[in-house]
Each structure stands twice: as C-alpha cells, then as structure tokens.
PDB file of C-alpha atoms and ligand atoms in Angstrom:
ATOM      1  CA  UNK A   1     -36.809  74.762-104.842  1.00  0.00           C
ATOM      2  CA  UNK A   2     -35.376  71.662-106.668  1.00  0.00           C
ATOM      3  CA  UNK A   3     -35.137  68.275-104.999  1.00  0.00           C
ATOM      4  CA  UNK A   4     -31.430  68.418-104.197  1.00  0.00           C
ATOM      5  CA  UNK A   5     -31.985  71.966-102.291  1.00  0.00           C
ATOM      6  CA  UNK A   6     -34.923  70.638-100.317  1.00  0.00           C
ATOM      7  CA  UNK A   7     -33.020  67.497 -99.308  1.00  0.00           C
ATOM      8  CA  UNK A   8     -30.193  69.606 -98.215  1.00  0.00           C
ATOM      9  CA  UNK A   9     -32.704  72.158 -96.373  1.00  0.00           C
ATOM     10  CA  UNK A  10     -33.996  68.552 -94.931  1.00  0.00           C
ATOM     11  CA  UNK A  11     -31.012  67.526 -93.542  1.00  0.00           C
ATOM     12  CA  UNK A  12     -30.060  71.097 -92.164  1.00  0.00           C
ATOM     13  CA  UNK A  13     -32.997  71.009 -90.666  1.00  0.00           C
ATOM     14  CA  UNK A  14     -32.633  67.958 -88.662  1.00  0.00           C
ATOM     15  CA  UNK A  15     -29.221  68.524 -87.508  1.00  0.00           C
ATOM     16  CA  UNK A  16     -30.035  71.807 -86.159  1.00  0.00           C
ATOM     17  CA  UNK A  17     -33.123  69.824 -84.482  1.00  0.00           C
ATOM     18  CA  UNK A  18     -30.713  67.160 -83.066  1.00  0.00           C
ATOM     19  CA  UNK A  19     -28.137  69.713 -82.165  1.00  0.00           C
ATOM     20  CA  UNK A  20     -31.001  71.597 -80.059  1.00  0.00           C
ATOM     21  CA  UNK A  21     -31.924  68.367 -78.458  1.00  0.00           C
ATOM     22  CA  UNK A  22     -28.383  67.434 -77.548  1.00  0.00           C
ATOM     23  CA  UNK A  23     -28.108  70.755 -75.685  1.00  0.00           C
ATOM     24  CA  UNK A  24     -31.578  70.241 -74.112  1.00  0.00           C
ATOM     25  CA  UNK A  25     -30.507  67.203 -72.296  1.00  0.00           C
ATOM     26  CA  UNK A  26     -27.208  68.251 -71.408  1.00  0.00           C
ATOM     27  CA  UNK A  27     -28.628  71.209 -69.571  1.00  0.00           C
ATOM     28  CA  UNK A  28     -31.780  68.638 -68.158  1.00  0.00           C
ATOM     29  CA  UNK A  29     -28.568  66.787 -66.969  1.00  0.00           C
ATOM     30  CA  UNK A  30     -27.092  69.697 -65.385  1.00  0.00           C
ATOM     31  CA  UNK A  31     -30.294  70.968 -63.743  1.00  0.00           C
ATOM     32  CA  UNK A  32     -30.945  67.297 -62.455  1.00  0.00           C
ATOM     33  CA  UNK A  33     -27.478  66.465 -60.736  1.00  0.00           C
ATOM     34  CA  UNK A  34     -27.423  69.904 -59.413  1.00  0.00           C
ATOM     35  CA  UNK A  35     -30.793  69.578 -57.327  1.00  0.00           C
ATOM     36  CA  UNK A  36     -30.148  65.697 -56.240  1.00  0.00           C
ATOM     37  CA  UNK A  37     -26.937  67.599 -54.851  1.00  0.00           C
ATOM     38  CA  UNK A  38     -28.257  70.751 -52.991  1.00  0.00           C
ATOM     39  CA  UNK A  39     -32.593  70.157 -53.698  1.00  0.00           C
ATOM     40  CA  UNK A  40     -34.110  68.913 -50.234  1.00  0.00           C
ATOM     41  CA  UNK A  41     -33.950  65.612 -49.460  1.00  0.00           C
ATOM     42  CA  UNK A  42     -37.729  65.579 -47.822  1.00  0.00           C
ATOM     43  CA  UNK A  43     -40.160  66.663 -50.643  1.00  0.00           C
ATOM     44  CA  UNK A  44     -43.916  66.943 -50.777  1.00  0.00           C
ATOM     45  CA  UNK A  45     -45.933  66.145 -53.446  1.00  0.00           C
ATOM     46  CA  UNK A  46     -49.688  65.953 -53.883  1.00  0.00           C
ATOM     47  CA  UNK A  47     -50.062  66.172 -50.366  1.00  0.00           C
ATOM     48  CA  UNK A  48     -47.194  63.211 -49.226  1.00  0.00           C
ATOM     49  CA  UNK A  49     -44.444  63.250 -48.043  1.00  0.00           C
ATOM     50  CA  UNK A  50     -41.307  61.669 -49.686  1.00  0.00           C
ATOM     51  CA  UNK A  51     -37.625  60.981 -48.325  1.00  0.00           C
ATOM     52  CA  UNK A  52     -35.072  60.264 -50.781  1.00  0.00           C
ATOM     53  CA  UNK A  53     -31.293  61.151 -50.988  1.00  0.00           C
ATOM     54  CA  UNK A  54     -28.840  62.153 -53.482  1.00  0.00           C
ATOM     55  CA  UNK A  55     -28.624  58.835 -55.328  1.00  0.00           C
ATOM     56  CA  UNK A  56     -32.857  58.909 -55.512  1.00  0.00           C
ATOM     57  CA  UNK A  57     -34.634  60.922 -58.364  1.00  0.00           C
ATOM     58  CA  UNK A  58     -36.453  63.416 -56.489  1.00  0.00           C
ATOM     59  CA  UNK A  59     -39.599  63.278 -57.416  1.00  0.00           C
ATOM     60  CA  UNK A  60     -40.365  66.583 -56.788  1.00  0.00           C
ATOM     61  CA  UNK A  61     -38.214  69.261 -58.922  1.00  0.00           C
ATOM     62  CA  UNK A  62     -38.108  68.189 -62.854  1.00  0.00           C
ATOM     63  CA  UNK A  63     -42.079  67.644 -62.905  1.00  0.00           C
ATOM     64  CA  UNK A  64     -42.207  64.322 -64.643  1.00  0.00           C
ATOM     65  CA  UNK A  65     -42.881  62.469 -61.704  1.00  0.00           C
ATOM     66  CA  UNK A  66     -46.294  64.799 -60.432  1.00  0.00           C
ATOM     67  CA  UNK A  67     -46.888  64.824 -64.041  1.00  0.00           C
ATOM     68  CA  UNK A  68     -47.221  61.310 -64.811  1.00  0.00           C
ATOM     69  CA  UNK A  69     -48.212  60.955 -60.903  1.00  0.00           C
ATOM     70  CA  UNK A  70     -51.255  63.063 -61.496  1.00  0.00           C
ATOM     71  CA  UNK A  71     -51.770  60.615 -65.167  1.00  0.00           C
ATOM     72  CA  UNK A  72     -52.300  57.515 -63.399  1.00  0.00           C
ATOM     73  CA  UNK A  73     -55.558  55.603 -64.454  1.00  0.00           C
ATOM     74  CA  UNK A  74     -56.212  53.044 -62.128  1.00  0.00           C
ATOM     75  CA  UNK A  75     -59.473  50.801 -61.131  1.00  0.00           C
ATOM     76  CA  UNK A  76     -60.017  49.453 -57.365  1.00  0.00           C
ATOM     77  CA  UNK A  77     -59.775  45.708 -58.473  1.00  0.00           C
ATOM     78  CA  UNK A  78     -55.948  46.405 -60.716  1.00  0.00           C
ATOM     79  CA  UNK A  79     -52.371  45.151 -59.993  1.00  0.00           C
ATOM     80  CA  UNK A  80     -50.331  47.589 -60.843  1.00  0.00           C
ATOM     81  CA  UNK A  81     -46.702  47.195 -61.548  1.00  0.00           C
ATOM     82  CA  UNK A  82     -44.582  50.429 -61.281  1.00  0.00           C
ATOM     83  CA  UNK A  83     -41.231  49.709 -63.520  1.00  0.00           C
ATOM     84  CA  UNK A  84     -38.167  52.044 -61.590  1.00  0.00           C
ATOM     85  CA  UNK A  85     -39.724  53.095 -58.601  1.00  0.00           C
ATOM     86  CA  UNK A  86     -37.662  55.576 -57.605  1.00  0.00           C
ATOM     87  CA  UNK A  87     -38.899  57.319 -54.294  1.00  0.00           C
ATOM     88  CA  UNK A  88     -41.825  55.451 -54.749  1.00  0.00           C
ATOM     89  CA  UNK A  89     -43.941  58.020 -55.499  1.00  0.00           C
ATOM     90  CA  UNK A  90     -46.108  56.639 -59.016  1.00  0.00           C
ATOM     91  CA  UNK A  91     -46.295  53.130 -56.477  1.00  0.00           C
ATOM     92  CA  UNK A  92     -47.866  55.108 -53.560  1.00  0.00           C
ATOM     93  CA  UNK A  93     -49.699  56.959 -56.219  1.00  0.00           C
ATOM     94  CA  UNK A  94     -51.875  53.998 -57.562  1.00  0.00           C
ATOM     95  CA  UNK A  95     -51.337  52.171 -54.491  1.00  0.00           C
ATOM     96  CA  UNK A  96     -54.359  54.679 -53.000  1.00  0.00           C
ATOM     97  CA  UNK A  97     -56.656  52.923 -55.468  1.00  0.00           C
ATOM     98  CA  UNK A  98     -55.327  49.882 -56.613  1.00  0.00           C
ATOM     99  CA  UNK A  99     -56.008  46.354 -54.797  1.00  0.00           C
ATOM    100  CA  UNK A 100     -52.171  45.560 -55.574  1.00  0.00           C
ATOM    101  CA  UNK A 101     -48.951  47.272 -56.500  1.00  0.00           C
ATOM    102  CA  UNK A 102     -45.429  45.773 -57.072  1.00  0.00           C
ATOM    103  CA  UNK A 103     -42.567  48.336 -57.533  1.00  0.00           C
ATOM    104  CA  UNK A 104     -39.085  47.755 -59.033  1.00  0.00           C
ATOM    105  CA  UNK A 105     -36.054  49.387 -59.101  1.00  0.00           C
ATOM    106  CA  UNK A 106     -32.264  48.496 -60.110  1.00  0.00           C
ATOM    107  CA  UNK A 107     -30.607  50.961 -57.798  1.00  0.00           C
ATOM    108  CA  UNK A 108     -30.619  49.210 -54.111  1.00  0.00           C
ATOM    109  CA  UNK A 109     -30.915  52.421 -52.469  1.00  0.00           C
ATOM    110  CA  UNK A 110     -33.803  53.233 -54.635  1.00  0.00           C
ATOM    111  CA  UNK A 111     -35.319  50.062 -53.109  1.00  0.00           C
ATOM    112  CA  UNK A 112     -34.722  51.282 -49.250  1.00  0.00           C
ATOM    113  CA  UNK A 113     -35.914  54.667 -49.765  1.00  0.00           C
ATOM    114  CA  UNK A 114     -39.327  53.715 -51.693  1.00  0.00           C
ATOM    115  CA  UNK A 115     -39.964  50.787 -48.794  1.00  0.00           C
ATOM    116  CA  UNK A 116     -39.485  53.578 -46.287  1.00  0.00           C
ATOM    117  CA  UNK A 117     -42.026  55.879 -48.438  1.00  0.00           C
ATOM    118  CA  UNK A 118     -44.178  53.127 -48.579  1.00  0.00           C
ATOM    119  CA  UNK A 119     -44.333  52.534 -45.066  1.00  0.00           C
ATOM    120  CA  UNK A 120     -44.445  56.273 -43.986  1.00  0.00           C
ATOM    121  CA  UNK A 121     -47.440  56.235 -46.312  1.00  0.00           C
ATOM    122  CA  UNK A 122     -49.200  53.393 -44.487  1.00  0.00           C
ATOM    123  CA  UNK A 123     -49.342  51.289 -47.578  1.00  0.00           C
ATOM    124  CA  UNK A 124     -47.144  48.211 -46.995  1.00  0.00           C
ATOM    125  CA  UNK A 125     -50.179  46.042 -47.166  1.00  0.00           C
ATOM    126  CA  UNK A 126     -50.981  47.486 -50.791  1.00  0.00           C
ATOM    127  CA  UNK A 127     -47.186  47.586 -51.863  1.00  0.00           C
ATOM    128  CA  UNK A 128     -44.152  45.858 -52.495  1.00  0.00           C
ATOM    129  CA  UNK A 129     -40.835  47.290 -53.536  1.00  0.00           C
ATOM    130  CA  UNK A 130     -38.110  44.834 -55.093  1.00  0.00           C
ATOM    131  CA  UNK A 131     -34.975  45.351 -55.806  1.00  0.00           C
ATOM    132  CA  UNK A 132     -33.626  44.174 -59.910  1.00  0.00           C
ATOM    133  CA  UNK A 133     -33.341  44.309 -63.217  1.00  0.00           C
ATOM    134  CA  UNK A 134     -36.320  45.164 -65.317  1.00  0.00           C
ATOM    135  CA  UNK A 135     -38.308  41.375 -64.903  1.00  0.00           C
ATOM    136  CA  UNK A 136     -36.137  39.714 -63.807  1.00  0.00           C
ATOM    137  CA  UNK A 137     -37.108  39.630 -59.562  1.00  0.00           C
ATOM    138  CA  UNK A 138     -41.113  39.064 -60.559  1.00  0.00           C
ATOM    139  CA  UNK A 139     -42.410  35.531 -60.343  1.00  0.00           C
ATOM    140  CA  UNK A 140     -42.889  34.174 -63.792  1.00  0.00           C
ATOM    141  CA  UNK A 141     -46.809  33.818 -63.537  1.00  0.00           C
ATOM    142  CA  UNK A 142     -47.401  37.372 -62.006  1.00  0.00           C
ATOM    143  CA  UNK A 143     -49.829  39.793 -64.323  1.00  0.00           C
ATOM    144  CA  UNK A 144     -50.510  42.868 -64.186  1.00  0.00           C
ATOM    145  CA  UNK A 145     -53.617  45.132 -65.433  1.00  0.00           C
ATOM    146  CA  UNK A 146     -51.639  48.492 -65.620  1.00  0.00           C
ATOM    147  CA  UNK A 147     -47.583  48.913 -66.367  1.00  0.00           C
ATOM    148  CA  UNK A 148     -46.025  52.024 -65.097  1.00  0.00           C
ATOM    149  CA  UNK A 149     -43.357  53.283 -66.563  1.00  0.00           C
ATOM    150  CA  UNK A 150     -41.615  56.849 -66.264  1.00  0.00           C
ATOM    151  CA  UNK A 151     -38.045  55.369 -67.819  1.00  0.00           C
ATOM    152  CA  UNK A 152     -34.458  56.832 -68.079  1.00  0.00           C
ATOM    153  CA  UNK A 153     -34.440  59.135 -71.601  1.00  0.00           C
ATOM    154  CA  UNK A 154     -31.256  60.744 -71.858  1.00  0.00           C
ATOM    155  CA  UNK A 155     -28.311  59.359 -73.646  1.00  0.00           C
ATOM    156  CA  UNK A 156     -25.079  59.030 -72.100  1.00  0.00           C
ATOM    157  CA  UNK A 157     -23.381  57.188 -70.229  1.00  0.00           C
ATOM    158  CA  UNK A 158     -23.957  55.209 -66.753  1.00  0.00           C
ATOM    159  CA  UNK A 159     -21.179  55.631 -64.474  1.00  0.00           C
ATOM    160  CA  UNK A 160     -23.191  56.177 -60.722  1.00  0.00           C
ATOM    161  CA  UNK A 161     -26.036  53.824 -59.429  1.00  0.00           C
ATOM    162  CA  UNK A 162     -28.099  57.427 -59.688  1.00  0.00           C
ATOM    163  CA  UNK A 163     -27.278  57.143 -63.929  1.00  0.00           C
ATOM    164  CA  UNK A 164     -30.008  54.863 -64.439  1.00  0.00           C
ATOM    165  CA  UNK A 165     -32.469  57.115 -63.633  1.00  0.00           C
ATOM    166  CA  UNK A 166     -30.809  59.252 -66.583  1.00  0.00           C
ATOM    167  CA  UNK A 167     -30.043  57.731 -69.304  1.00  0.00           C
ATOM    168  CA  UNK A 168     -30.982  54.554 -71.961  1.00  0.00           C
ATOM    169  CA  UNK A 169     -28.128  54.777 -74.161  1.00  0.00           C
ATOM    170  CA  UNK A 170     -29.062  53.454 -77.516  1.00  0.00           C
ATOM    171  CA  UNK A 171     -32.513  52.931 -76.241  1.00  0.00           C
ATOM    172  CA  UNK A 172     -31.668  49.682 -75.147  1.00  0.00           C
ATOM    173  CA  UNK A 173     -33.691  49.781 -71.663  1.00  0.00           C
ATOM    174  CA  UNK A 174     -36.770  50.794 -73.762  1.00  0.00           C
ATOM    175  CA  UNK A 175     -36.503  47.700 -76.155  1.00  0.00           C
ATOM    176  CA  UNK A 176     -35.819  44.844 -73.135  1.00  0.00           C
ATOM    177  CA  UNK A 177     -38.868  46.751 -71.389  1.00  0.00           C
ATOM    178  CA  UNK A 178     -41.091  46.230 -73.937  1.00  0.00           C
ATOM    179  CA  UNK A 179     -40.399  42.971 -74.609  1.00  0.00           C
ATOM    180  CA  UNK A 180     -40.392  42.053 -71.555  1.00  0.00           C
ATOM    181  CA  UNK A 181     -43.969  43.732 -70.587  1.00  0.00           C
ATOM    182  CA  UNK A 182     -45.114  41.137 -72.732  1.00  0.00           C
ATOM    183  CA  UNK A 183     -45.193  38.758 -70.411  1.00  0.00           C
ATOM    184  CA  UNK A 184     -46.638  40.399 -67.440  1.00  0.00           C
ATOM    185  CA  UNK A 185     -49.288  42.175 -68.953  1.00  0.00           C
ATOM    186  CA  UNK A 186     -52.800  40.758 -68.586  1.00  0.00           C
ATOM    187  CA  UNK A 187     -54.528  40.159 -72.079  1.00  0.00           C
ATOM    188  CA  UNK A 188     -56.932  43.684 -71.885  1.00  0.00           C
ATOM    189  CA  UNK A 189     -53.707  45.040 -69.641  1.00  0.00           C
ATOM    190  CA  UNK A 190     -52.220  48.929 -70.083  1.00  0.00           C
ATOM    191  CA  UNK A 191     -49.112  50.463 -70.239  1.00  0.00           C
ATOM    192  CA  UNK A 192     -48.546  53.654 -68.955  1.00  0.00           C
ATOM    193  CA  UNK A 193     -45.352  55.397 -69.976  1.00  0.00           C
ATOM    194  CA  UNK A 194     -44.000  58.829 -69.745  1.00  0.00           C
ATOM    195  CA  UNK A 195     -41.498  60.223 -72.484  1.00  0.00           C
ATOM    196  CA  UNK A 196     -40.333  63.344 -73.258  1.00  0.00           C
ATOM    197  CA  UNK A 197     -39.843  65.706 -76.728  1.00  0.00           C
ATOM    198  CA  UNK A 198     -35.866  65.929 -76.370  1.00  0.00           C
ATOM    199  CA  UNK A 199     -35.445  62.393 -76.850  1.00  0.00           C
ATOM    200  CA  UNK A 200     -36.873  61.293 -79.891  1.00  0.00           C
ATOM    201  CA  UNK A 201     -40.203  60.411 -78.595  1.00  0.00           C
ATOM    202  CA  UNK A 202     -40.744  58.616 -82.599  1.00  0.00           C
ATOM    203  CA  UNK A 203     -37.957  56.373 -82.222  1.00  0.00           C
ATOM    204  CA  UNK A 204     -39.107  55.126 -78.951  1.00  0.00           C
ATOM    205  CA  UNK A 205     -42.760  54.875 -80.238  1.00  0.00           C
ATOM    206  CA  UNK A 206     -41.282  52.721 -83.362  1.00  0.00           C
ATOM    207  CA  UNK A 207     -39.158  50.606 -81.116  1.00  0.00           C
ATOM    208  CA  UNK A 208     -42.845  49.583 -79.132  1.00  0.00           C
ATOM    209  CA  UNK A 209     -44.605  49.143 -82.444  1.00  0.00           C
ATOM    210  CA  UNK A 210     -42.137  47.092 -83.702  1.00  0.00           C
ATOM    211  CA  UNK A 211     -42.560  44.467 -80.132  1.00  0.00           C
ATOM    212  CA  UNK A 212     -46.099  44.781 -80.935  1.00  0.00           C
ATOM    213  CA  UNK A 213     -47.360  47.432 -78.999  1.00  0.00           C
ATOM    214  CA  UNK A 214     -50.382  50.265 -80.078  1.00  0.00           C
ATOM    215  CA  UNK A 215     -49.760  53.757 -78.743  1.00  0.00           C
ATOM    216  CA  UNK A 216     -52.146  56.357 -77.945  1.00  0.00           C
ATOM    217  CA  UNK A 217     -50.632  60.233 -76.682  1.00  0.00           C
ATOM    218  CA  UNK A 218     -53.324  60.751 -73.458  1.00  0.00           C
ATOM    219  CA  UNK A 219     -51.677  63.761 -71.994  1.00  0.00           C
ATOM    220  CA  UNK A 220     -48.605  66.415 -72.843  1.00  0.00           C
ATOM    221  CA  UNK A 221     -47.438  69.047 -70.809  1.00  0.00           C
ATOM    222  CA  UNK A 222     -44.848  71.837 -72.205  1.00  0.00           C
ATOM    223  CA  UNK A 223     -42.230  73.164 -70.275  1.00  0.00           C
ATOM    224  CA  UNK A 224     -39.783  76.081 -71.706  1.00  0.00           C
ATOM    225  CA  UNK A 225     -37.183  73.619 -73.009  1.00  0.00           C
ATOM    226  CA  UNK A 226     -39.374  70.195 -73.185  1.00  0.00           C
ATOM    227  CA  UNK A 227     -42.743  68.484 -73.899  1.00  0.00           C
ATOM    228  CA  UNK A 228     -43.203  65.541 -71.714  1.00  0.00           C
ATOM    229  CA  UNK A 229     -45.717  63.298 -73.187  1.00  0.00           C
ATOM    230  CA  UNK A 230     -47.623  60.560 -71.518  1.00  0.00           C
ATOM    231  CA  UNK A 231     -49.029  57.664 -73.562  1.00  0.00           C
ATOM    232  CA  UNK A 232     -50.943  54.869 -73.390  1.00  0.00           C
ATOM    233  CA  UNK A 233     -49.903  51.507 -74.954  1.00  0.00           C
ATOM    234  CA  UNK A 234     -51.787  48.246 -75.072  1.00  0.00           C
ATOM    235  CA  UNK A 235     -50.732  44.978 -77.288  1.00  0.00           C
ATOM    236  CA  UNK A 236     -51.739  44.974 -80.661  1.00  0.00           C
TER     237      UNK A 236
HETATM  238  C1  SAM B   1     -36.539  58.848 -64.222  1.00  0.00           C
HETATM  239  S1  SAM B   1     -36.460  57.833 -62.800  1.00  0.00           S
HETATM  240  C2  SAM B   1     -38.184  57.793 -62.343  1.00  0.00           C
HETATM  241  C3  SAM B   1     -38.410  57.440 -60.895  1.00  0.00           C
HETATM  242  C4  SAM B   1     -39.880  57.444 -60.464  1.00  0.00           C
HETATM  243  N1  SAM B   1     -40.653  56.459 -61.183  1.00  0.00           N
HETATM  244  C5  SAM B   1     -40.514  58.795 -60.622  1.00  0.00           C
HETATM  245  O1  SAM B   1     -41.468  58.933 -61.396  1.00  0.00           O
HETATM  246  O2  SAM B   1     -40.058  59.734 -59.939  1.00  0.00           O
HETATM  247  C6  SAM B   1     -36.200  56.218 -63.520  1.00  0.00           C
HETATM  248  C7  SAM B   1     -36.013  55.097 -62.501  1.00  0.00           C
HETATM  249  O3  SAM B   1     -35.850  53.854 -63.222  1.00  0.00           O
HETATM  250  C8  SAM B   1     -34.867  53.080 -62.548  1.00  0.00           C
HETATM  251  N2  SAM B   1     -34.293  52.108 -63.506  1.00  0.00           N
HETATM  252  C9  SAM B   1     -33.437  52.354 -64.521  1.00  0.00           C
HETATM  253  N3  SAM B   1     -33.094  51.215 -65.134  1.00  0.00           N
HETATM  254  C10 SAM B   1     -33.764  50.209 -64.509  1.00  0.00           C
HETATM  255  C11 SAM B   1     -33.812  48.795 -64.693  1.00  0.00           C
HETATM  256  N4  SAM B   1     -33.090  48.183 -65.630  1.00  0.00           N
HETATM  257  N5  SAM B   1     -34.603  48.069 -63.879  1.00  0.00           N
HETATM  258  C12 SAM B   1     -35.339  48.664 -62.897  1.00  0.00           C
HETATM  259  N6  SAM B   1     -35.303  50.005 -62.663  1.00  0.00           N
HETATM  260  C13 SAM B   1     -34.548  50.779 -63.462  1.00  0.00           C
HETATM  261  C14 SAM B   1     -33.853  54.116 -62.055  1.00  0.00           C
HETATM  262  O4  SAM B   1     -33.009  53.614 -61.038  1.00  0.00           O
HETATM  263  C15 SAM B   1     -34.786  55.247 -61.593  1.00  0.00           C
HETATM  264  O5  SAM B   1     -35.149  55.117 -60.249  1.00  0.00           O
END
C-alpha cells in the first residue's frame, strides 16, 4: 500500500470510528432520559438505599456510578471531595471510610436529594453536600487527599438542569476541573475519575497531562456498546 492509500485508509478509518461513537452516545442519551423518565425513583445499590427524581442521575441503571462506586480507594484518616454528587451515592460511598467528605453539585436539586441520601444514610456527621460550580462554593484553604470525579462525557448541548450530568461540550468542564483540582489537592493527593470509550477517553487524558496531571488506567469494565474506564491521576 503506498503512503497516500494508507493515509486515506487512516482517515476512513477514523471517521467510521467517530461516526460509531456519535451513534453510541446518542443512543446512551436515549437510554438515559428514558429511565430518569419511567426508571424508579427509589434505587438500591450496594446494599443502600437512594431517592432521587427525574432531574437526578440515577445511580443505579447505566452502571457507572456502582462501577466507579465499587473503585473507590479510600484510607480512614482522608478528606474526600466528591466533584457532581449526584444522588450522593460515590459521597456516601467513601463517606463509610473516610474521616471527611465534601460533595458538590451544580444542579440545586441534585444538592436536596444527595443531603436527603446522606441523612437517610446516617452520615451527616461524615458529609457535606454544597450546592455550585465546580470550586467555586469550597473555602480557599480546604485540601483534599482523594478527588472524585465521575464527570458529564457526552457532547451536546445543555438545555435542562438534568444536562449537566450529560454532557461537556468541547470538553470544557474537564479542562476548568483539572485546573482547578490543583488547588485542592493535597501534595501526595489522588484523583479518581471515571471516563468512558465513546468519548475520546485520549483527548481527555491529553487535556490532564497538559494541566500537569500523570494518569494511570486502575480498572475498565466493557459493556456491549462502551468501555468505562476508571483512572487514577496524581500531579506530576
Ligand atoms: C454523570 S453524573 C454523576 C453523578 C454521581 N457522581 C454518580 O456517580 O452517580 C455527573 C454529575 O456532575 C454534576 N455536574 C456537572 N457539571 C457540574 C459543575 N460544573 N459543577 C458541579 N457539578 C457538576 C451533574 O449535575 C451531575 O450530577
């Protein structure tokens, strides 16, 4: 094959690949907004209980939450911070083992919904839920030994308050993250991030490098459609 024919077979290549993952997340999309709509609004998972309602992810049906849920490594003396909360449930998670979590989440009723969770869970004294953007409602100060992070992937567009837990157009939420995890990581700290194969797991791995950040995969778990892919990153 000459060099023009293999760049061309490149290039097919990769637009086919793209193509695929464009359909991928459109039907992730689907599947997603269809069980927030009819899926049950009290779920159990690893033995607790969680309420949510149509504008929470539910943190039982697309598996990234268990997965990353049953991911966590936490010591007794961490803080933990668990970036877009959700239900609650990666909070509650480490909040069993951790001296100290802090959970955020942009979408208000995200915020009343993981407070309940944390409260029907009998860990208010471990955890606290606040309601922002990203950093911005932490203390300046505040660090944390472990960053959790299971983060919006898809791209489109955000129209509901549910949409963030969707999609990062332009992988713009990934790149103020990172930077901003910076500053509220302790100097031997960890991040702990979930991703997934249909959404170009490489650029979001070259978008932390560039901030600084060394990644190591720790766990993957494939699904008929999707890989989701948990990895560790800690400052370089
Ligand atoms: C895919 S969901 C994951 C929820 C939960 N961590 C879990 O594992 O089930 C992503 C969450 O991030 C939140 N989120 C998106 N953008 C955010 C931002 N800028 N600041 C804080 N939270 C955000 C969404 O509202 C959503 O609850």
């Amino acid at each position: 094959m000459t060099t023009k024919q293999k760049l061309i077979t490149y290039r097919y290549n990769s637009g086919r690949e793209n193509m695929l993952k464009k359909i991928h997340q459109s039907l992730a999309v689907w599947l997603i907004r269809k069980v927030q709509k009819y899926g049950p609004h009290k779920v159990r998972v690893n033995g607790k209980t969680y309420l949510i309602s149509e504008d929470v992810f539910n943190p039982k049906y697309y598996c990234t939450s268990s997965f990353m849920a049953n991911n966590i490594k936490v010591n007794s003396d961490d803080t933990v911070l668990d970036m877009g909360t959700g239900s609650g449930i990666q909070a509650i998670t480490a909040g069993q083992h951790a001296s100290k979590v802090v959970a955020v989440d942009i979408n208000p009723e995200a915020v009343r919904f993981a407070r309940k969770n944390v409260r029907s869970n009998s860990l208010e004294k471990v955890v606290t839920v606040l309601d922002g953007d990203l950093f911005e409602p932490l203390d300046r100060g505040l660090n944390f030994n472990v960053i959790i992070f299971t983060p919006p992937y898809m791209s489109g567009e955000r129209i509901t308050v549910f949409d963030h837990a969707l999609f990062d157009p332009d992988k713009g939420l990934l790149r103020r993250f990172f930077t901003g995890a910076k500053d509220f990581i302790k100097t031997d700290g960890n991040i702990q991030m979930l991703y997934s194969s249909i959404a170009h797991p490489e650029e979001a791995l070259k978008i932390s490098r560039d901030i600084g950040w060394k990644d190591t995969l720790i766990s993957e778990e494939k699904t008929f459609s999707e890989s989701f892919l948990i990895y560790n990153l800690t400052l370089d």
